[in-house]
CSV table of C-alpha atoms and ligand atoms in Angstrom, one decimal:
chain,number,residue,atom,x,y,z
A,56,MET,CA,103.8,130.9,106.6
A,57,ARG,CA,101.9,134.1,105.6
A,58,ALA,CA,100.4,134.3,109.1
A,59,LEU,CA,103.8,133.8,110.8
A,60,ALA,CA,105.4,136.5,108.6
A,61,VAL,CA,102.9,139.0,110.1
A,62,LEU,CA,104.1,138.1,113.5
A,63,PHE,CA,107.5,139.7,112.7
A,64,LEU,CA,106.2,142.5,110.5
A,65,VAL,CA,104.0,143.8,113.3
A,66,ARG,CA,106.6,142.9,116.0
A,67,LEU,CA,104.1,141.3,118.3
A,68,GLY,CA,106.6,139.2,120.2
A,69,SER,CA,104.5,136.1,120.9
A,70,LEU,CA,102.2,133.7,119.2
A,71,ASN,CA,99.6,134.3,121.8
A,72,ALA,CA,99.6,138.0,121.1
A,73,LEU,CA,99.2,137.2,117.4
A,74,ALA,CA,96.3,134.8,118.2
A,75,GLN,CA,94.5,137.6,120.1
A,76,THR,CA,94.1,139.5,116.8
A,77,ARG,CA,92.2,136.6,115.3
A,78,ARG,CA,88.9,138.5,115.0
A,79,GLN,CA,90.5,141.4,113.1
A,80,PRO,CA,89.1,141.6,109.5
A,81,PHE,CA,92.8,141.9,108.4
A,82,TRP,CA,93.1,138.1,108.5
A,83,SER,CA,90.4,137.3,106.0
A,84,ARG,CA,91.9,139.8,103.6
A,85,TRP,CA,95.4,138.5,104.1
A,86,LEU,CA,94.8,134.8,104.4
A,87,GLY,CA,91.4,134.3,102.9
A,88,ALA,CA,90.7,132.3,106.1
A,89,ASP,CA,90.7,132.6,109.9
A,90,LEU,CA,94.0,132.8,111.8
A,91,PRO,CA,94.9,129.5,113.3
A,92,SER,CA,95.4,129.2,117.1
A,93,ALA,CA,98.8,129.9,118.8
A,94,ASP,CA,99.3,126.1,119.3
A,95,THR,CA,98.6,125.4,115.6
A,96,LEU,CA,100.9,128.2,114.5
A,97,GLY,CA,103.7,126.8,116.7
A,98,ARG,CA,103.2,123.3,115.3
A,99,VAL,CA,103.1,124.6,111.7
A,100,ALA,CA,106.5,126.2,112.4
A,101,THR,CA,108.0,122.9,113.2
A,102,GLN,CA,106.9,121.5,109.8
A,103,ILE,CA,107.8,124.3,107.5
A,104,GLU,CA,110.4,123.3,104.9
A,105,VAL,CA,113.4,125.7,105.5
A,106,GLY,CA,114.4,125.2,101.9
A,107,ASP,CA,111.2,126.9,100.9
A,108,LEU,CA,111.9,129.9,103.1
A,109,ARG,CA,115.4,130.1,101.6
A,110,ALA,CA,114.0,130.0,98.1
A,111,VAL,CA,111.7,133.0,98.9
A,112,GLN,CA,114.8,134.8,100.1
A,113,ARG,CA,116.6,134.0,96.9
A,114,GLN,CA,113.7,135.3,94.8
A,115,ALA,CA,113.7,138.6,96.9
A,116,TYR,CA,117.5,138.9,96.2
A,117,ALA,CA,117.1,138.2,92.5
A,118,ARG,CA,114.3,140.8,92.2
A,119,LEU,CA,116.4,143.5,93.9
A,120,LYS,CA,119.4,142.6,91.8
A,121,ARG,CA,117.4,142.9,88.6
A,122,GLY,CA,116.0,146.2,89.7
A,123,LYS,CA,119.6,147.5,90.3
A,124,ALA,CA,118.7,148.0,94.0
A,125,LEU,CA,122.0,146.5,95.3
A,126,PRO,CA,124.8,148.9,94.2
A,127,ALA,CA,128.4,148.4,95.4
A,128,PRO,CA,130.1,151.1,97.5
A,129,ALA,CA,132.5,153.5,95.8
A,130,HIS,CA,135.4,151.1,96.2
A,131,GLY,CA,133.4,148.5,94.1
A,132,LEU,CA,133.4,145.6,96.6
A,133,ILE,CA,130.3,144.2,98.1
A,134,ALA,CA,130.9,142.5,101.5
A,135,GLY,CA,129.4,139.2,102.7
A,136,VAL,CA,129.5,139.5,106.4
A,137,LEU,CA,129.6,136.4,108.6
A,138,ASP,CA,128.4,136.7,112.2
A,139,GLY,CA,127.6,134.3,115.0
A,140,HIS,CA,124.5,135.0,117.1
A,141,GLU,CA,123.4,133.3,120.3
A,142,SER,CA,119.6,133.3,120.4
A,143,HIS,CA,118.7,132.3,123.9
A,144,ALA,CA,120.0,130.4,126.9
A,145,THR,CA,118.1,128.5,129.6
A,146,PHE,CA,118.8,126.0,132.4
A,147,ARG,CA,115.4,124.3,132.1
A,148,ARG,CA,114.1,123.3,128.7
A,149,HIS,CA,116.2,121.7,126.1
A,150,CYS,CA,115.8,120.1,122.7
A,151,PRO,CA,118.0,117.9,120.4
A,152,GLY,CA,119.5,121.0,118.8
A,153,CYS,CA,120.6,122.6,122.0
A,154,LEU,CA,124.3,123.4,122.6
A,155,THR,CA,125.5,123.0,126.2
A,156,ARG,CA,128.0,124.7,128.5
A,157,THR,CA,128.7,124.5,132.2
A,158,ILE,CA,128.1,127.5,134.3
A,159,HIS,CA,130.1,127.6,137.5
A,160,THR,CA,128.4,129.3,140.5
A,161,THR,CA,129.5,129.3,144.1
A,162,ALA,CA,126.9,126.7,144.9
A,163,GLU,CA,127.2,124.3,142.0
A,164,ASP,CA,128.0,123.7,138.4
A,165,ARG,CA,125.0,123.9,136.2
A,166,THR,CA,124.4,122.9,132.6
A,167,GLN,CA,123.1,125.7,130.5
A,168,TYR,CA,121.4,125.1,127.1
A,169,TYR,CA,121.5,127.6,124.3
A,170,HIS,CA,121.3,127.9,120.5
A,171,ARG,CA,123.7,129.7,118.2
A,172,HIS,CA,123.5,130.3,114.5
A,173,VAL,CA,125.8,132.0,112.0
A,174,SER,CA,124.3,134.5,109.6
A,175,LEU,CA,125.4,135.8,106.2
A,176,GLN,CA,124.5,139.3,105.3
A,177,LEU,CA,125.4,141.5,102.3
A,178,VAL,CA,126.6,145.1,102.9
A,179,GLY,CA,126.6,147.4,99.9
A,180,ALA,CA,126.6,151.1,99.2
A,181,ASP,CA,123.8,152.2,101.6
A,182,TRP,CA,122.0,148.9,102.2
A,183,THR,CA,122.3,145.6,103.9
A,184,LEU,CA,120.5,142.3,103.1
A,185,LEU,CA,120.4,139.2,105.3
A,186,LEU,CA,120.8,136.2,103.1
A,187,ASP,CA,120.8,133.0,105.2
A,188,ALA,CA,121.5,131.5,108.6
A,189,GLU,CA,122.8,128.1,109.7
A,190,PRO,CA,122.5,126.7,113.2
A,191,GLN,CA,125.7,125.5,115.0
A,192,ARG,CA,125.1,121.8,115.9
A,193,PRO,CA,126.0,120.1,119.1
A,194,GLY,CA,129.6,119.0,119.1
A,195,GLU,CA,130.9,121.4,116.4
A,196,ASP,CA,132.4,124.9,116.6
A,197,GLU,CA,131.0,128.1,115.1
A,198,VAL,CA,133.4,127.9,112.1
A,199,ALA,CA,132.1,124.5,111.1
A,200,ALA,CA,128.6,125.9,110.9
A,201,ALA,CA,129.9,128.9,109.0
A,202,LEU,CA,131.5,126.6,106.4
A,203,ARG,CA,128.2,124.9,105.9
A,204,LEU,CA,126.5,128.2,105.5
A,205,LEU,CA,129.2,129.4,103.0
A,206,GLU,CA,128.9,126.3,100.9
A,207,ARG,CA,125.1,126.8,100.5
A,208,GLY,CA,125.5,130.6,100.2
A,209,LEU,CA,128.1,130.4,97.5
A,210,ALA,CA,125.9,128.0,95.5
A,211,ALA,CA,122.8,130.1,95.9
A,212,TYR,CA,124.4,133.5,95.5
A,213,PRO,CA,127.6,132.9,93.5
A,214,ARG,CA,128.2,136.5,92.6
A,215,ALA,CA,126.4,138.3,95.4
A,216,PHE,CA,129.6,139.4,97.2
A,217,ASP,CA,133.3,139.9,96.5
A,218,VAL,CA,134.9,139.7,99.9
A,219,LEU,CA,133.9,137.8,103.0
A,220,VAL,CA,134.2,139.9,106.1
A,221,ALA,CA,134.1,138.6,109.7
A,222,ASP,CA,135.3,139.0,113.2
A,223,GLY,CA,138.5,137.6,114.8
A,224,LEU,CA,137.0,134.1,115.3
A,225,TYR,CA,137.0,133.7,111.5
A,226,ALA,CA,140.7,134.4,111.1
A,227,ASP,CA,140.9,130.7,110.7
A,228,PRO,CA,142.7,128.7,108.0
A,229,ARG,CA,139.5,126.7,107.3
A,230,VAL,CA,137.7,129.9,106.3
A,231,PHE,CA,140.6,131.6,104.5
A,232,ASN,CA,141.4,128.6,102.4
A,233,TYR,CA,137.8,127.7,101.6
A,234,VAL,CA,136.9,131.2,100.4
A,235,TRP,CA,140.2,131.8,98.6
A,236,GLU,CA,139.9,128.5,96.7
A,237,ARG,CA,136.5,129.6,95.5
A,238,GLY,CA,137.8,132.9,93.9
A,239,LYS,CA,136.7,135.3,96.6
A,240,ASP,CA,138.6,137.4,99.0
A,241,VAL,CA,138.3,137.3,102.8
A,242,LEU,CA,139.0,139.9,105.5
A,243,ALA,CA,138.9,139.3,109.2
A,244,VAL,CA,139.7,141.2,112.4
A,245,LEU,CA,143.2,140.1,113.6
A,246,LYS,CA,143.3,139.6,117.4
A,247,ASP,CA,145.4,138.0,120.1
A,248,ASN,CA,144.2,134.6,118.9
A,249,HIS,CA,147.1,134.9,116.4
A,250,PRO,CA,149.9,136.1,118.6
A,251,ALA,CA,152.7,135.3,116.1
A,252,LEU,CA,151.1,137.0,113.2
A,253,LEU,CA,150.1,140.0,115.3
A,254,GLU,CA,153.6,140.3,116.8
A,255,ASP,CA,155.1,140.0,113.3
A,256,ALA,CA,152.8,142.8,112.0
A,257,ARG,CA,153.5,145.1,115.1
A,258,SER,CA,157.3,144.8,114.7
A,259,LEU,CA,157.3,145.4,110.9
A,260,PHE,CA,154.8,148.4,111.3
A,261,ALA,CA,157.1,149.9,114.0
A,262,THR,CA,159.7,150.5,111.3
A,263,LEU,CA,157.3,152.1,108.9
A,264,ARG,CA,155.9,155.6,108.7
A,265,PRO,CA,152.0,155.5,108.6
A,266,THR,CA,149.9,157.2,105.9
A,267,ASN,CA,147.2,159.6,107.0
A,268,GLY,CA,143.6,158.8,106.1
A,269,ARG,CA,140.0,159.3,107.0
A,270,HIS,CA,137.2,157.0,107.8
A,271,ARG,CA,133.9,158.8,108.1
A,272,THR,CA,134.5,161.4,110.8
A,273,ARG,CA,137.7,159.8,112.1
A,274,THR,CA,141.2,160.8,111.3
A,275,CYS,CA,143.4,157.8,110.9
A,276,GLN,CA,146.9,156.6,110.6
A,277,TRP,CA,147.3,153.5,108.4
A,278,TRP,CA,149.9,150.8,108.1
A,279,ASP,CA,149.6,148.3,105.3
A,280,LEU,CA,151.8,145.4,104.3
A,281,THR,CA,151.5,142.4,102.0
A,282,GLY,CA,153.5,139.2,102.0
A,283,PHE,CA,153.3,137.8,105.5
A,284,THR,CA,154.6,134.3,105.9
A,285,THR,CA,153.8,133.8,109.6
A,286,TRP,CA,150.5,132.0,108.8
A,287,PRO,CA,151.7,129.0,106.7
A,288,GLN,CA,148.4,127.1,107.0
A,289,VAL,CA,146.9,129.7,104.6
A,290,ALA,CA,147.6,129.3,100.9
A,291,ALA,CA,146.7,132.8,99.9
A,292,PRO,CA,149.1,135.8,100.1
A,293,ILE,CA,148.5,137.5,103.5
A,294,ARG,CA,148.1,141.2,103.9
A,295,ILE,CA,147.7,143.1,107.2
A,296,VAL,CA,146.3,146.6,107.7
A,297,ARG,CA,146.5,148.5,110.9
A,298,SER,CA,144.3,151.6,111.5
A,299,VAL,CA,144.7,153.9,114.5
A,300,GLU,CA,141.6,156.1,114.6
A,301,ARG,CA,140.8,159.3,116.5
A,302,TRP,CA,137.6,161.3,116.8
A,303,SER,CA,135.9,163.4,119.3
A,304,VAL,CA,132.4,163.2,120.9
A,305,GLN,CA,130.5,165.7,122.9
A,306,ARG,CA,130.1,164.6,126.5
A,307,GLN,CA,126.4,164.7,127.6
A,308,ARG,CA,127.4,165.7,131.1
A,309,ASP,CA,129.0,169.1,130.3
A,310,GLY,CA,129.0,169.5,126.5
A,311,GLN,CA,132.9,169.3,126.4
A,312,LEU,CA,134.5,167.5,123.5
A,313,GLU,CA,136.2,164.3,124.5
A,314,GLU,CA,138.9,162.6,122.4
A,315,GLN,CA,138.3,158.9,121.5
A,316,HIS,CA,140.6,156.5,119.8
A,317,SER,CA,140.6,152.9,118.6
A,318,GLU,CA,143.1,150.6,117.0
A,319,TRP,CA,142.3,147.9,114.5
A,320,PHE,CA,144.2,145.1,112.8
A,321,TRP,CA,142.7,143.3,109.8
A,322,VAL,CA,144.1,140.3,108.0
A,323,THR,CA,143.0,139.8,104.4
A,324,THR,CA,143.7,138.2,101.1
A,325,LEU,CA,142.7,141.4,99.2
A,326,ALA,CA,145.5,142.6,96.9
A,327,PRO,CA,146.3,146.3,97.1
A,328,PRO,CA,145.4,147.0,93.5
A,329,ARG,CA,141.9,145.6,94.1
A,330,ALA,CA,141.4,147.3,97.5
A,331,PRO,CA,143.5,150.3,98.5
A,332,THR,CA,144.0,150.8,102.3
A,333,ALA,CA,141.0,153.0,102.6
A,334,ALA,CA,138.8,150.3,101.1
A,335,VAL,CA,140.2,147.7,103.5
A,336,VAL,CA,139.4,150.0,106.4
A,337,GLN,CA,135.9,150.6,105.2
A,338,LEU,CA,135.2,146.9,104.6
A,339,GLY,CA,136.6,146.1,108.0
A,340,HIS,CA,134.2,148.4,109.6
A,341,SER,CA,131.3,147.1,107.5
A,342,ARG,CA,131.4,144.1,109.8
A,343,TRP,CA,129.6,146.3,112.3
A,344,ALA,CA,126.7,146.8,109.9
A,345,ILE,CA,125.5,143.5,111.1
A,346,GLU,CA,125.4,144.8,114.6
A,347,ASN,CA,123.4,147.8,113.6
A,348,ALA,CA,121.2,146.8,110.8
A,349,GLY,CA,121.2,143.0,111.2
A,350,PHE,CA,120.6,141.0,114.2
A,351,ASN,CA,120.7,143.8,116.7
A,352,GLU,CA,117.7,145.3,114.9
A,353,LEU,CA,116.0,141.9,114.8
A,354,VAL,CA,116.5,141.3,118.5
A,355,THR,CA,115.7,144.8,119.9
A,356,ARG,CA,112.9,145.7,117.6
A,357,TRP,CA,111.6,142.4,116.1
A,358,HIS,CA,111.7,140.0,119.0
A,359,ALA,CA,113.8,137.6,117.0
A,360,ASP,CA,115.3,136.1,120.2
A,361,HIS,CA,111.9,135.2,121.6
A,362,VAL,CA,111.5,131.4,121.8
A,363,TYR,CA,108.2,131.0,119.9
A,364,ARG,CA,108.6,127.3,120.0
A,365,HIS,CA,111.6,125.5,121.4
A,366,GLU,CA,112.3,122.9,118.7
A,367,PRO,CA,115.2,123.0,116.2
A,368,THR,CA,113.3,123.4,113.0
A,369,ALA,CA,110.9,126.0,114.5
A,370,LEU,CA,113.8,128.0,115.8
A,371,LEU,CA,115.5,128.1,112.4
A,372,VAL,CA,112.1,128.8,110.7
A,373,PHE,CA,111.5,131.8,113.0
A,374,THR,CA,115.1,133.1,112.4
A,375,LEU,CA,114.8,132.9,108.6
A,376,LEU,CA,111.3,134.4,108.7
A,377,ALA,CA,112.5,137.3,110.8
A,378,MET,CA,115.4,137.9,108.4
A,379,LEU,CA,113.1,137.9,105.4
A,380,CYS,CA,110.7,140.3,107.0
A,381,LEU,CA,113.5,142.6,108.0
A,382,ASN,CA,114.8,142.6,104.4
A,383,VAL,CA,111.3,143.4,103.0
A,384,PHE,CA,110.8,146.1,105.5
A,385,LEU,CA,114.2,147.8,105.1
A,386,MET,CA,113.9,147.7,101.3
A,387,PHE,CA,110.3,149.1,101.4
A,388,TYR,CA,111.6,151.9,103.7
A,389,ARG,CA,114.6,152.7,101.5
A,390,ARG,CA,113.0,152.3,98.0
A,391,ASP,CA,109.3,152.8,98.2
A,392,LEU,CA,109.1,155.7,100.6
A,393,LYS,CA,109.9,159.1,99.2
A,394,PRO,CA,112.9,160.9,100.8
A,395,ALA,CA,110.5,163.5,102.4
A,396,ALA,CA,108.5,160.7,104.0
A,397,ARG,CA,111.6,158.9,105.2
A,398,GLN,CA,112.7,162.2,106.9
A,399,ALA,CA,109.3,162.5,108.6
A,400,ALA,CA,108.9,158.9,109.7
A,401,SER,CA,111.5,156.8,111.5
A,402,ARG,CA,111.6,153.1,110.8
A,403,LEU,CA,110.0,152.4,114.1
A,404,HIS,CA,107.1,154.8,113.2
A,405,MET,CA,106.6,153.0,109.9
A,406,ALA,CA,106.6,149.7,111.7
A,407,ARG,CA,103.8,151.0,114.0
A,408,LEU,CA,101.8,152.0,110.9
A,409,VAL,CA,102.1,148.5,109.7
A,410,THR,CA,100.9,147.2,113.1
A,411,ALA,CA,98.0,149.7,113.0
A,412,GLU,CA,96.9,148.2,109.8
A,413,LEU,CA,96.5,144.8,111.5
A,414,TYR,CA,94.4,146.3,114.3
A,415,ASN,CA,92.4,148.6,112.0
A,416,ALA,CA,88.9,147.3,111.5
A,417,ARG,CA,88.3,149.5,108.4
A,418,PRO,CA,90.3,149.2,105.2
A,419,ALA,CA,93.5,150.9,106.2
A,420,ALA,CA,95.1,153.8,104.5
A,421,SER,CA,98.3,153.1,102.7
A,422,PRO,CA,101.4,154.0,104.8
A,423,ARG,CA,102.9,155.7,101.7
A,424,ALA,CA,103.2,159.4,101.9
A,425,PRO,CA,101.1,161.5,99.5
A,426,PRO,CA,103.2,162.8,96.5
B,567,ZN,ZN1,117.1,123.7,122.1
């Protein structure tokens, strides 16, 4: 497992690339032994106990929590963000864990195989932490996988988050009731998949004067109402917040300012005394942290979508390992580097220093900046 963790920390992108570093003195220091071959590493990944990896993640969380490294934002609520992520798709190889869909082309219909997992990530004051992932199994929908993830997540991290935040797919009675019954709040984007609820909100908001607010650099108009009854499958009281947001960006072409706007609806169980409108808007947008600091970073920078070994356990092992490595790296970057060093070195630069350590034949200098 220690060898595979290096695969992500140095962002090599393949087991063969990792195996090519076998002769580096780094390995005897790190493993006390030689690096196994690419084949062996792939086989090991199919046999790793995912429960052990999740236990390491829990220890990392507990240590950060004890060290008071996970503060809540000013509004006091830590978000647990749920998100589905499709890892790869192929027409050729498949395994017992593959999901399938039919792709219609002009010539023929073809069966495509793919994998999807749901992740749970914490978003706090100025940090994010990926906690766990659960694969969607053949024959079930993404929400079913998410409920399994939530069950395990709430048992392992009972007080880690206050409100579950997710995209429109999760505005689903199964999720709302499950979370609400367990003493947590939930907030999801409200989209056309709930036409009656959306229509109800639109017509009620049309009679109300909005309040003015701000979210980051955006000027906003907010509408906020509690007590919707158009969603009877949900036991909790339903509140809907609408935010119309305006901001300007400088056009690259001619330097002119261009006006931008967006409109959001969120449906939530959060009561107004617990979360004022501004907090709901902020939490709603924190869903996008998972795009920026979560899987987007894993995919673009950490090669998390690469199929190191197409086998259900190995795919989950590599996902969990990538999450763990990203957490360790982000926390190191945020907590162990002095602010001046952070200013001087981007996260990518720091990652390259870690890579350099692997290739360095001599005992490498610490990537920490001098005091
Ligand atoms: Zn598969």
